[in-house]
Short mmCIF file of C-alpha atoms and ligand atoms in Angstrom, two decimals:
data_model
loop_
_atom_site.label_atom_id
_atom_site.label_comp_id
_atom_site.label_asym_id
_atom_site.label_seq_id
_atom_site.Cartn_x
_atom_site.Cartn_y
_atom_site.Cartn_z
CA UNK A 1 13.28 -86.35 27.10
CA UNK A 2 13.09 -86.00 23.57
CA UNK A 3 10.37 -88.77 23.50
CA UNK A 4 8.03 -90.33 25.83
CA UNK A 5 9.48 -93.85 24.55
CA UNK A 6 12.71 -93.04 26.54
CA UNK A 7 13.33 -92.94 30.37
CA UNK A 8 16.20 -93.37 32.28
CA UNK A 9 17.07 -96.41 35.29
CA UNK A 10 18.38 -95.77 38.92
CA UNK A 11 21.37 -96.85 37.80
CA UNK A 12 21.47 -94.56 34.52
CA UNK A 13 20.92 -96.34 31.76
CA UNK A 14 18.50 -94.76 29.12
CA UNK A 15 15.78 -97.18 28.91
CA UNK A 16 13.78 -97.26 25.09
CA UNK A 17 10.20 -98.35 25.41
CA UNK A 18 11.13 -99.89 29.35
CA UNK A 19 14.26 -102.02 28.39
CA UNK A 20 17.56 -101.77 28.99
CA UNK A 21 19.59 -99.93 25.97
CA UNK A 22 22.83 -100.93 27.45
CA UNK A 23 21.38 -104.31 27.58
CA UNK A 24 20.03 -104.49 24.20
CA UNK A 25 23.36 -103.57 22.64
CA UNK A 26 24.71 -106.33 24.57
CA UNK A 27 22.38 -108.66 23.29
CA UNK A 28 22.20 -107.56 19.67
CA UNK A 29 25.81 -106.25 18.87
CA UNK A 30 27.00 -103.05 17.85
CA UNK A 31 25.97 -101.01 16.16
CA UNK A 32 22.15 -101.42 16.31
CA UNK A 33 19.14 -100.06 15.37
CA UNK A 34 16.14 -100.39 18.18
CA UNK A 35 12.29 -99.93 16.87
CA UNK A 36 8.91 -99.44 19.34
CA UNK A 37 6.31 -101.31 17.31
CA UNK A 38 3.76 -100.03 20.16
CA UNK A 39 4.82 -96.66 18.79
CA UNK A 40 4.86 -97.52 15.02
CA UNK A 41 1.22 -98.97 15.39
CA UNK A 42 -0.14 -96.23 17.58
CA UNK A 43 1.19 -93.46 15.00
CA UNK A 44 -0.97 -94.94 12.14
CA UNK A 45 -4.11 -95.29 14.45
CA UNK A 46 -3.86 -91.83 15.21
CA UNK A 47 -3.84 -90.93 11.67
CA UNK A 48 -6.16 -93.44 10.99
CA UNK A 49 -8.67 -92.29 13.33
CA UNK A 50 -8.20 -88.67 13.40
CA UNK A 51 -8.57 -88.97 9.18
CA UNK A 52 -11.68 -90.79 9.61
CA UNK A 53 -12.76 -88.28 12.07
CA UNK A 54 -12.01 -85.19 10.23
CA UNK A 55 -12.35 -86.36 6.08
CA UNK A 56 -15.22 -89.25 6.71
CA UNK A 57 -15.37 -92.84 6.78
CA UNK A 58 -13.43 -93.45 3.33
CA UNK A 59 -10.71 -91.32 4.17
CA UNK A 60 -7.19 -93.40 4.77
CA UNK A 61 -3.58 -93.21 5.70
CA UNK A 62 -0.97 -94.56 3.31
CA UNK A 63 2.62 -95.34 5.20
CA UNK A 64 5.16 -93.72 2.99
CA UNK A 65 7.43 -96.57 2.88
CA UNK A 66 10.32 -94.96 1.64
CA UNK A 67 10.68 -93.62 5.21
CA UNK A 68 11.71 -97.39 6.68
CA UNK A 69 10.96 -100.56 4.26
CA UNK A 70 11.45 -104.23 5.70
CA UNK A 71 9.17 -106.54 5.64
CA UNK A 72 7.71 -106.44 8.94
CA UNK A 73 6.46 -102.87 8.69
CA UNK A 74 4.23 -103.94 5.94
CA UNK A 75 2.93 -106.40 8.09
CA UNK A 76 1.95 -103.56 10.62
CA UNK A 77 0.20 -101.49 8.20
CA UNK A 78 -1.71 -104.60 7.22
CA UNK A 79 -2.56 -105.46 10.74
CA UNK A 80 -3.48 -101.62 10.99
CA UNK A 81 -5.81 -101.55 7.86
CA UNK A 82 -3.88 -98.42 6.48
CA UNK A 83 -2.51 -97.97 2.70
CA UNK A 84 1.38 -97.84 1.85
CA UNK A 85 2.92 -95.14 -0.58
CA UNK A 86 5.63 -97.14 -2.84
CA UNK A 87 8.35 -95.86 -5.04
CA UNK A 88 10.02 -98.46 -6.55
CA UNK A 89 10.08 -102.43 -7.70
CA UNK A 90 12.14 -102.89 -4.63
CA UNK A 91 9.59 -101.44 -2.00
CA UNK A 92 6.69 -103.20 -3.87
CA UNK A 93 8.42 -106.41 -3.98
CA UNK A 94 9.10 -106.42 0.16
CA UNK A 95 5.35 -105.18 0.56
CA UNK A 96 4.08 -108.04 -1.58
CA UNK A 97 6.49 -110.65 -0.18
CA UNK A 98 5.26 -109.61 3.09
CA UNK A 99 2.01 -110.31 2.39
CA UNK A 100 0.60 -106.88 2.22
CA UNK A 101 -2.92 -106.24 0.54
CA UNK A 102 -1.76 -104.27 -2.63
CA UNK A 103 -4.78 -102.88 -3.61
CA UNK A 104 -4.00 -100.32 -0.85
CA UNK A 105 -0.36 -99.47 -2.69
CA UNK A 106 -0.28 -96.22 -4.09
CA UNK A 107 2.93 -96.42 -6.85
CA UNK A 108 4.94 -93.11 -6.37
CA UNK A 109 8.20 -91.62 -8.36
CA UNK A 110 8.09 -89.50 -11.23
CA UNK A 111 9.94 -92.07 -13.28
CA UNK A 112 8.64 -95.60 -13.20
CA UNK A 113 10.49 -98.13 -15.55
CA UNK A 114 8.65 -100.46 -17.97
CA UNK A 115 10.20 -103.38 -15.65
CA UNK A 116 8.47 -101.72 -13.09
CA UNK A 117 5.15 -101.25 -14.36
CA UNK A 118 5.02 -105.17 -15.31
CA UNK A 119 5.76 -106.20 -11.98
CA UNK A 120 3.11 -103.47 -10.03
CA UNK A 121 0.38 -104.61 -12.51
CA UNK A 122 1.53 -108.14 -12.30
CA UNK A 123 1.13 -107.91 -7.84
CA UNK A 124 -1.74 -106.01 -8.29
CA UNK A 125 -1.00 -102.53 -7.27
CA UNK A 126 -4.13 -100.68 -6.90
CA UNK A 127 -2.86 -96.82 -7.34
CA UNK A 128 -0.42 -95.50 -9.81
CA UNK A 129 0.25 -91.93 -8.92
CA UNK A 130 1.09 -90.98 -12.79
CA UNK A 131 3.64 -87.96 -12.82
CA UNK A 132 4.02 -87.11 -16.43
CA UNK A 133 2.61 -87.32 -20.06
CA UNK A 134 5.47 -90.36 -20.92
CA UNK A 135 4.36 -91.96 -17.61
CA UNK A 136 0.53 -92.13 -18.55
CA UNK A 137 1.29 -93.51 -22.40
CA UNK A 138 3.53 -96.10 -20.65
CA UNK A 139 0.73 -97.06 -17.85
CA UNK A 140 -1.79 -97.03 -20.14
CA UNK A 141 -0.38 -99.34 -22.13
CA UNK A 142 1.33 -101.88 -20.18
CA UNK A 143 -2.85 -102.10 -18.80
CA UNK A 144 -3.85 -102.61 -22.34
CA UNK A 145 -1.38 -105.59 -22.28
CA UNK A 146 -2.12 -106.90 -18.77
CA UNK A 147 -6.00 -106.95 -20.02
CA UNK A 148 -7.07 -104.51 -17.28
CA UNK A 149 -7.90 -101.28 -16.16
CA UNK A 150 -5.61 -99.82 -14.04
CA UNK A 151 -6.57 -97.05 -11.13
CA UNK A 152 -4.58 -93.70 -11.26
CA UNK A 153 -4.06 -90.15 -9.53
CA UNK A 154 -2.22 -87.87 -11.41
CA UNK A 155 0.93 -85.90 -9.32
CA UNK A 156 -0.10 -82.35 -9.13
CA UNK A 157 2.66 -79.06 -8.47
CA UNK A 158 0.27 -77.09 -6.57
CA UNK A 159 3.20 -74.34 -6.54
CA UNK A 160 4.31 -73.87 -2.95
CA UNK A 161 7.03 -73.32 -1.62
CA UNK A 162 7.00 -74.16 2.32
CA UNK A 163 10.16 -72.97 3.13
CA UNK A 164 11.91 -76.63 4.34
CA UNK A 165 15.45 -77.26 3.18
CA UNK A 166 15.19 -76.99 -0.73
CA UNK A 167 16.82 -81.05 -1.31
CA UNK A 168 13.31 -81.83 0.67
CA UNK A 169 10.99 -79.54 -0.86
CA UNK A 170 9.02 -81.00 -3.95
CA UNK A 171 5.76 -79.15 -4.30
CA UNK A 172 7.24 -75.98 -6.18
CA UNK A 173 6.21 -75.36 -9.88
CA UNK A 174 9.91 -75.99 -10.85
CA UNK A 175 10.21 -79.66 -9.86
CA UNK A 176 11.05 -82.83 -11.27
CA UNK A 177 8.12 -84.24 -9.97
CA UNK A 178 4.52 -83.87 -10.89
CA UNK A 179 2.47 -81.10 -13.72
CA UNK A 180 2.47 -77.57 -12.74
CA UNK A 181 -1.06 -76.43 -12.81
CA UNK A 182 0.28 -72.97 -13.22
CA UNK A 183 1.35 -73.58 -16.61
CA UNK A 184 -1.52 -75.40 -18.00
CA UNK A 185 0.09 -79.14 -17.54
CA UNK A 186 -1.85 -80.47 -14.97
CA UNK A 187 -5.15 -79.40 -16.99
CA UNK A 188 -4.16 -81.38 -20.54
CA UNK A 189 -2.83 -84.32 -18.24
CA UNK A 190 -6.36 -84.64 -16.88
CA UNK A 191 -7.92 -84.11 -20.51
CA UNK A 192 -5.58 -86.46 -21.63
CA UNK A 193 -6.10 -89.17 -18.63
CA UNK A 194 -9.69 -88.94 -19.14
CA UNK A 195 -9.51 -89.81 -22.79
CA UNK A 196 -7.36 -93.81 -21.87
CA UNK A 197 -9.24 -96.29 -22.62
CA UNK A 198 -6.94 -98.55 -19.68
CA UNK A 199 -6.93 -96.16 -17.17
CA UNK A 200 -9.40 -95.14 -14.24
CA UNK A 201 -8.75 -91.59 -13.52
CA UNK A 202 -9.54 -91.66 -9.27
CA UNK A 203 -8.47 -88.22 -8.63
CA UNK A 204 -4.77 -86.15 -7.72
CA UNK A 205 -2.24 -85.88 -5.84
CA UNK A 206 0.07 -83.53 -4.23
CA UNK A 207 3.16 -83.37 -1.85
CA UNK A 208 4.33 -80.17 -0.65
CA UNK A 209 7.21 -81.10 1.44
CA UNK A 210 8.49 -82.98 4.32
CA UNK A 211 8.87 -82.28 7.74
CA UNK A 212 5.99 -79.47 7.94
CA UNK A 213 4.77 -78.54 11.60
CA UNK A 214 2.38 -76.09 10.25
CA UNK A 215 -1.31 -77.09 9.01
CA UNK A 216 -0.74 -73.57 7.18
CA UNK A 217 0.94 -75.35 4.31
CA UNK A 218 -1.71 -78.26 4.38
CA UNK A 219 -4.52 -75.16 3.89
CA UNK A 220 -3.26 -73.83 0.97
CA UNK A 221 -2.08 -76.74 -1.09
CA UNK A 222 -6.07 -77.84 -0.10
CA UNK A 223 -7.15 -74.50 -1.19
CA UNK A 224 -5.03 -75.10 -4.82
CA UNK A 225 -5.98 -78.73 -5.29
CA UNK A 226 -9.72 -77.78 -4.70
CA UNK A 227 -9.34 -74.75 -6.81
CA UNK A 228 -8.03 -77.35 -9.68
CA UNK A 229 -10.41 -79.96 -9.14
CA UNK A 230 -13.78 -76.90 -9.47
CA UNK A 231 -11.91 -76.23 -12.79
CA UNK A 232 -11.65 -79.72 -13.88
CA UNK A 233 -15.41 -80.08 -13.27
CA UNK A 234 -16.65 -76.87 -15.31
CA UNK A 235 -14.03 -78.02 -17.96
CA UNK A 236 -14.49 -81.50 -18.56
CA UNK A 237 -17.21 -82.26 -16.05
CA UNK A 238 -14.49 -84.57 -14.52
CA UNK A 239 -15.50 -85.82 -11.21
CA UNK A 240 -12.64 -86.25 -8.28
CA UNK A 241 -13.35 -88.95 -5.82
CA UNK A 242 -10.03 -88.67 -4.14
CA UNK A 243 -7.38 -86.12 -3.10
CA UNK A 244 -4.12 -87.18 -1.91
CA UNK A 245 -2.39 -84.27 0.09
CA UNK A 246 0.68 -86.00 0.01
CA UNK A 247 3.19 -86.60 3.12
CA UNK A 248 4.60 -83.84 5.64
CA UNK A 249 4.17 -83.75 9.25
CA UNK A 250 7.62 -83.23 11.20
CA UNK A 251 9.14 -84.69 14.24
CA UNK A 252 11.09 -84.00 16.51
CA UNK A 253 14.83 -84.61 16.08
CA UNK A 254 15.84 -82.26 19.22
CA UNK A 255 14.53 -80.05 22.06
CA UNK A 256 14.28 -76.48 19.58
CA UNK A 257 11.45 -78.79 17.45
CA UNK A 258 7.79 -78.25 18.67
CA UNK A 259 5.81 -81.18 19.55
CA UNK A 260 2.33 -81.25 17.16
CA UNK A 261 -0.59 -83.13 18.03
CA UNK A 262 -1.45 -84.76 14.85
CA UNK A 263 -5.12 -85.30 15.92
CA UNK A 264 -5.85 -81.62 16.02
CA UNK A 265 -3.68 -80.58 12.93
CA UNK A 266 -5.74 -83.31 10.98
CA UNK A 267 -9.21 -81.99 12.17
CA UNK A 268 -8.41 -78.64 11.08
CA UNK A 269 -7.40 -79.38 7.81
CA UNK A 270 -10.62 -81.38 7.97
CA UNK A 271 -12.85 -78.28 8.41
CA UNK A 272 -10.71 -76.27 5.93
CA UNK A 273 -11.41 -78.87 3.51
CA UNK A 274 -15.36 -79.31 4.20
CA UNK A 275 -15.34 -75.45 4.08
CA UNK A 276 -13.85 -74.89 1.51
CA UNK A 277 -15.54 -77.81 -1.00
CA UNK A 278 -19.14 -76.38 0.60
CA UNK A 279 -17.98 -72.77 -0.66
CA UNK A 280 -17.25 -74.70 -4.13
CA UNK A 281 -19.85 -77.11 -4.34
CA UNK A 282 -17.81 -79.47 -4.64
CA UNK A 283 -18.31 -83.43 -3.04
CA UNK A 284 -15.88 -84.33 -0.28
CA UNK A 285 -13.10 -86.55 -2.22
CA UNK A 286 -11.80 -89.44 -0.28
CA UNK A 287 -8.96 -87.85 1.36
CA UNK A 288 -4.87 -89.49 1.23
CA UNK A 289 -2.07 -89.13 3.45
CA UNK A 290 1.32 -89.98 3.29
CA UNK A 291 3.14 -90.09 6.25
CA UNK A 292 6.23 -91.43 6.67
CA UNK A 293 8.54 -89.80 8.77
CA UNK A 294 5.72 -89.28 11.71
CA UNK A 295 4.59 -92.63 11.99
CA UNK A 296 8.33 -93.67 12.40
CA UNK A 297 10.74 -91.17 13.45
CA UNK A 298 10.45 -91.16 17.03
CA UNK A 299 9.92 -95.38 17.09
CA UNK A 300 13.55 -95.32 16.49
CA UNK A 301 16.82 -94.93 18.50
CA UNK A 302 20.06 -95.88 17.28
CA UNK A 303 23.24 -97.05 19.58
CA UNK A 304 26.76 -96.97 19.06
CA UNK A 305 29.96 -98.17 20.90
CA UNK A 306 32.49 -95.34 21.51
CA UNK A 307 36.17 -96.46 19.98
CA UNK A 308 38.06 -92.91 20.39
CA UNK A 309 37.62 -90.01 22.52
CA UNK A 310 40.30 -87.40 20.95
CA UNK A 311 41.02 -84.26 22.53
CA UNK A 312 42.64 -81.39 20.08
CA UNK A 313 44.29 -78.61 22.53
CA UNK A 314 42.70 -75.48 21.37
CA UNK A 315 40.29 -76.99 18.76
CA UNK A 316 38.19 -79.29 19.96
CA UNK A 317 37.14 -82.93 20.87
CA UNK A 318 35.98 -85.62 18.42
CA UNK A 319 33.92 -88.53 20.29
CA UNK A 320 34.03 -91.60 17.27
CA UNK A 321 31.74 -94.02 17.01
CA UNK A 322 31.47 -97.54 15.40
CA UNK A 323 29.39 -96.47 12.58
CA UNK A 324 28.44 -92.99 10.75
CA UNK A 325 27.17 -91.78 7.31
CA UNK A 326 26.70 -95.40 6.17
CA UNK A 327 23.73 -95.78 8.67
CA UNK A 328 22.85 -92.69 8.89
CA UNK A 329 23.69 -89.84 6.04
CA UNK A 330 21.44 -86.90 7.22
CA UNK A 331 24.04 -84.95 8.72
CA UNK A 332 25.96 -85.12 5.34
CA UNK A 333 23.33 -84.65 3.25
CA UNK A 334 21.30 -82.09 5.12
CA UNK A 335 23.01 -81.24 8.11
CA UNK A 336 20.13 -82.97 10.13
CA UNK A 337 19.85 -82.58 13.60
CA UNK A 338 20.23 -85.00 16.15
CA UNK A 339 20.13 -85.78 20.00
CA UNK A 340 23.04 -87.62 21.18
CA UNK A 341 22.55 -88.99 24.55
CA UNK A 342 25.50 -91.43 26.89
CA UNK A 343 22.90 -94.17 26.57
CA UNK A 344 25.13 -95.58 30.18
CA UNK A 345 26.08 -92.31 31.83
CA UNK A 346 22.66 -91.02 31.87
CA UNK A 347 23.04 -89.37 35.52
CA UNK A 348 26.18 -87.70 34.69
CA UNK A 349 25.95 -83.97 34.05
CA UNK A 350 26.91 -83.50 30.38
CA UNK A 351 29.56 -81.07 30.43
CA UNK A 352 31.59 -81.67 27.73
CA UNK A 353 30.84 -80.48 24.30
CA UNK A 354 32.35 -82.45 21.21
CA UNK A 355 31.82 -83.44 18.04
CA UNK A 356 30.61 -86.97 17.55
CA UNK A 357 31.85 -88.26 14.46
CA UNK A 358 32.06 -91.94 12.51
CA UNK A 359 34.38 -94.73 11.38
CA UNK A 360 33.89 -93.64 7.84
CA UNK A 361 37.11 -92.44 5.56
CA UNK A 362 35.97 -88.89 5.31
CA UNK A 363 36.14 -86.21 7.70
CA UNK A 364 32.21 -85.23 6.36
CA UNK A 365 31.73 -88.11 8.34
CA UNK A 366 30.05 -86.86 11.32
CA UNK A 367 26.77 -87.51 13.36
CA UNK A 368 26.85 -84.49 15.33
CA UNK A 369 28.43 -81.62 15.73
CA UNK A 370 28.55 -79.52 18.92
CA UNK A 371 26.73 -82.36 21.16
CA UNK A 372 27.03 -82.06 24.96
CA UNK A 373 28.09 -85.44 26.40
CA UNK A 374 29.79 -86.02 30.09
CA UNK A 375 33.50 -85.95 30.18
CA UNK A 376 34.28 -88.74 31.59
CA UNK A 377 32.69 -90.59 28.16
CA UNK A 378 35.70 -92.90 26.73
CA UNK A 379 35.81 -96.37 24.75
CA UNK A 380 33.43 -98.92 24.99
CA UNK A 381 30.83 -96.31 26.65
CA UNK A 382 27.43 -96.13 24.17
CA UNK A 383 25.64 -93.66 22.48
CA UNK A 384 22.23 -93.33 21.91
CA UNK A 385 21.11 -91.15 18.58
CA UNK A 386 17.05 -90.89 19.37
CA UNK A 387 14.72 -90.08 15.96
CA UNK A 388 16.43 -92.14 13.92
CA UNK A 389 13.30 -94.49 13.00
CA UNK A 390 12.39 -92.40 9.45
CA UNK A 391 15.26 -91.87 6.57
CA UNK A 392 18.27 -93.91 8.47
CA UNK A 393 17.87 -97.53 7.56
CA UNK A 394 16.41 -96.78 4.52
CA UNK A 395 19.00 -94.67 3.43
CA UNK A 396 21.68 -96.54 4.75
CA UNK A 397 24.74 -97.51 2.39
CA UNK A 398 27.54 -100.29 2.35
CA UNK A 399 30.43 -97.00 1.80
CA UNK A 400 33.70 -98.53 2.64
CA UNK A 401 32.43 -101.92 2.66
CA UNK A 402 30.92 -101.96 6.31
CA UNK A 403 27.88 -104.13 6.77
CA UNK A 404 24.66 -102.63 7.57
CA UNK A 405 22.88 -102.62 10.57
CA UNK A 406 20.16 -105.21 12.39
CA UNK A 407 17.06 -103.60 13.20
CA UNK A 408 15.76 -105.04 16.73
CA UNK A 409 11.63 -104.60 17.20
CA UNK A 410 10.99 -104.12 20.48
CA UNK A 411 7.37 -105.70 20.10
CA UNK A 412 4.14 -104.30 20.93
CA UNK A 413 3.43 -108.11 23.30
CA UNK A 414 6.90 -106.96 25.69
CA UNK A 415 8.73 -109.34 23.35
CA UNK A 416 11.66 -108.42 20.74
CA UNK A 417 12.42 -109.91 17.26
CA UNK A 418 15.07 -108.99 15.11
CA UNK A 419 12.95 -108.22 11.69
CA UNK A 420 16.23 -107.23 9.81
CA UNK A 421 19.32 -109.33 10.22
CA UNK A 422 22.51 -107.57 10.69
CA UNK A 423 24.68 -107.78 7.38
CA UNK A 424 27.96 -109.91 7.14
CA UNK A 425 31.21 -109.68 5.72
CA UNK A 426 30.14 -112.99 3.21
CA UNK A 427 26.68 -110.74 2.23
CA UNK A 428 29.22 -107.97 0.69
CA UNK A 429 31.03 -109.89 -1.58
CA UNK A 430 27.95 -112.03 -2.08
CA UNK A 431 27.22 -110.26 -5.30
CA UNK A 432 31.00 -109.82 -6.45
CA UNK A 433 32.06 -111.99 -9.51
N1 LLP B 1 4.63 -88.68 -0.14
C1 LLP B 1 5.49 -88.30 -1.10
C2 LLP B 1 5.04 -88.21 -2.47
C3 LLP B 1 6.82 -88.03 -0.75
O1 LLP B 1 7.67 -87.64 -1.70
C4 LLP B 1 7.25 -88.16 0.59
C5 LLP B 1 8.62 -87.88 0.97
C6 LLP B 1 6.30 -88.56 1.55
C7 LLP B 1 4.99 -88.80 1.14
C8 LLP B 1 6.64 -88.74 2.99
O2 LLP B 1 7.03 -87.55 3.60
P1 LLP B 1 7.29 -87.57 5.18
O3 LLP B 1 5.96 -87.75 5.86
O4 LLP B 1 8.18 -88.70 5.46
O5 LLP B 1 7.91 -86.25 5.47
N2 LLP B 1 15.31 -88.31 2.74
C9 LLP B 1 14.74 -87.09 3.28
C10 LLP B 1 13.24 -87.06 3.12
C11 LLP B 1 12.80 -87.14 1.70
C12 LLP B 1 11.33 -87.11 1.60
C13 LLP B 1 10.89 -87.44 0.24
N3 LLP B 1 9.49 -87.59 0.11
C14 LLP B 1 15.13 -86.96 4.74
O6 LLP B 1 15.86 -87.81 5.24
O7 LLP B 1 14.74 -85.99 5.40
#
C-alpha cells in the first residue's frame, strides 16, 4: 500500500487508519474527505523532534497552513507546541478563532493588504515574513500605529532552481516572491530593515520549492542563506538569530515516489548547517520549517461514489465519479498524480484500465487518467483517492455550484468528529443578493 494508514478487510474493503471506508462513506455521505489525526500529530513530532535533534533546542516546525486550514488543525499544532506559516486574513482568522497561540504565526505572501496587516497586528501575530521594499514601509508603519514593535524575517531568492514543476517552484531569482540576493535586493532590504524604528529584524527566510525528496536542495539554499547572512555581518554587523529554510519535503502520491525518512533528511541538513556556520564563524540561528504537504498528505484519503462506468469501443473507458476538480484541482492544474483504489473491491484483480473522471462540465475534468481498477467496477461501487490530505480541501472550489466536501477526523482516541461540515445547497446562495 501506498501508506501504512491503509489495509484491506477479509471481506475487501480498504480500511483507513483500521475503519471501515465503505462504512465511513455510509455514515458520512458522499463524497467525503477522511483525515488520521494520529498521523497529522505524529508528522509534526517527527519534525519537531528530529529539528530539535539536529538544529538545537530553539529550533521549531511551523505547519504551512495553506496545505489544509480548518480550525481543528490549529488546534493540533497547538496541542503539538509547533508554529503555523499563514498567508492570508482568512488563515489567520481560523488560527486565532481556534484558539491558536499567535506568537508562533509566521505571516507569509508577498503581498499583504493594509486590511491585513491591521488584523495580524491586532491578533498578535508574532512573525511577518516581509517580501518586498512596499511591504516593509507598510509593516513598519501600521507598528508605528499599533504602538509596537513588530518581529520580521525578510523573504530571501536564494536563486535555485530545484527542478519541480515550474507553477510550484518559487525560490528562483525571477520570482514574484521574495529579494534576489543576486542582484543586490536582499542586501539594501536588510540595510533598510535594520534602519525601522517599528520593526525587529529576527533573521530570513527562504523557500525553494515544494515537494523536494532530496536534502541536496536543502544544502545549497543553506549554503546561500549562510553565505548571505556572513555578508550581512561584515557589512552591517547585522546579527541573524533565525533562518527559515522554508517548506519542501514530498510525499508520496503513488508507487514511482520514494518514501524519505524525514528524521534522517533533517539530521543531515543539521550537520551541513553546523558545518558549514563553524567554517563561517557564524552562531547557529534558530532554525524554521515549513511543512505542509508532509505533515498532511498521506493523513488524507478521499472517497467517491461511482455514477457511470462508460465504455468507448476502440477508445477507451471513463469511470465518473460524484465529485472532481471542485475538490480536488491537481490533476487540472498540474497533472498531479494519484492512486485510485475500489475502496469495496479490494480483492479483485484490477484489470481494467480507465480514466476516472468527475461530475464537473468540462472534459479537463478528470482525477486520473490511465488508473487500473477491476472490471466488474459499476454504479454505486466507491473509490478511494489516497494523498489527498495536503492541497485538496484547501484548494477546493464551489465550480458549477456543487457544495464542498465534509472533512471526517478519524481521531487519534479511536473516535471520529466531523471538524468541517459538509456544505449545503442554502450555504451557496447564502451570500447571493
Ligand atoms: N513555505 C512557503 C513559503 C511556501 O510557499 C510553501 C508552499 C510551503 C512553506 C509549504 O510547502 P510544502 O511543504 O507544502 O511543499 N498548491 C500546490 C503547492 C503550492 C505550494 C506553495 N507553497 C500543490 O497543490 O502542489
Amino acid at each position: 500500500m501506498i501508506s501504512d494508514n491503509l489495509t484491506v478487510s477479509e471481506n475487501g474493503e480498504l480500511l483507513f487508519v483500521g475503519r471501515s471506508t465503505v462504512e465511513l462513506l455510509a455514515k458520512y455521505g458522499s463524497p467525503l474527505y477522511v483525515m488520521d489525526e494520529a498521523r497529522i500529530r505524529a508528522r509534526m513530532r517527527q519534525y519537531a523532534e528530529a529539528m530539535r535533534a539536529a538544529f538545537g533546542e530553539s529550533a521549531l516546525p511551523l505547519y504551512a497552513s495553506k496545505a489544509c486550514s480548518f480550525k481543528e488543525i490549529y488546534r493540533i499544532a497547538s496541542a503539538e507546541g509547533i508554529g503555523v506559516d499563514v498567508v492570508s486574513a482568512g488563515e489567520i482568522f481560523t488560527a486565532h478563532s481556534a484558539g491558536f497561540p499567535m506568537e508562533k504565526a509566521y505571516f507569509h505572501g508577498n503581498n499583504k493588504t493594509d486590511e491585513e496587516i491591521r488584523l495580524a497586528m491586532e491578533v498578535g501575530v508574532g512573525y511577518f515574513v516581509v517580501d518586498s521594499i512596499d511591504e516593509l514601509n507598510a509593516v513598519d508603519e501600521a507598528a508605528a500605529q499599533a504602538g509596537i514593535t513588530q518581529k520580521i524575517l525578510l523573504r530571501i531568492t536564494p536563486g535555485i532552481d530545484t527542478h519541480t514543476y515550474e507553477a510550484v517552484n518559487t525560490g528562483k531569482v525571477d520570482s514574484k516572491f521574495g529579494n534576489a540576493i543576486e542582484t543586490g535586493q536582499a542586501a539594501n532590504i536588510t540595510a533598510r530593515a535594520m534602519e525601522k524604528p517599528h520593526l525587529a529584524l529576527m533573521g530570513f527566510h527562504c523557500h525553494v520549492g515544494s515537494q523536494v525528496f532530496d536534502s541536496d536542495t536543502f544544502f545549497r539554499s543553506a549554503d546561500i542563506m549562510l553565505a548571505f547572512i556572513a555578508d550581512m555581518k561584515k557589512q552591517y554587523g547585522f546579527v541573524t538569530r533565525e533562518l527559515d529554510l522554508g517548506g519542501g519535503y514530498g510525499v508520496r502520491y503513488t508507487e514511482n515516489d520514494p518514501t524519505i525518512d524525514l528524521a534522517d533528511n533533517i539530521r543531515q541538513v543539521g550537520e551541513h548547517l553546523r558545518a558549514s556556520c563553524a567554517a563561517l564563524a557564524l552562531e547557529m540561528p534558530a532554525v524554521r520549517l515549513e511543512p505542509g504537504r508532509s505533515i498532511v498528505a498521506d493523513a488524507g484519503l478521499t472517497l467517491y461514489t461511482v455514477g457511470t462506468v462508460k465504455h468507448i469501443p476502440g477508445y477507451k473507458t471513463y469511470v465518473t465519479v460524484d465529485g472532481g476538480m471542485g475538490d480536488n484541482p491537481r490533476f487540472a492544474l498540474y497533472g498531479s498524480a494519484y492512486t485510485v483504489l475500489c475502496a469495496n473491491k479490494m480483492t479483485q484483480a484490477a484489470d481494467m484500465v480507465c480514466d476516472v473522471v468527475g461530475k464537473y462540465c468540462e472534459s479537463g475534468d478528470i482525477v486520473q487518467p490511465a488508473v487500473s481498477l477491476p472490471s466488474s467496477v459499476c454504479r454505486s461501487d466507491i473509490l478511494a483517492v489516497t494523498t489527498t490530505g495536503a492541497y485538496n480541501y484547501s484548494m477546493a472550489s464551489n465550480y458549477n455550484r456543487i457544495p464542498r466536501l465534509p472533512i471526517v477526523l478519524l481521531t487519534a482516541d479511536g473516535g471520529e468528529k466531523v471538524v468541517v461540515r459538509r456544505e449545503t445547497l442554502d450555504d451557496l446562495v447564502q451570500y447571493d443578493l
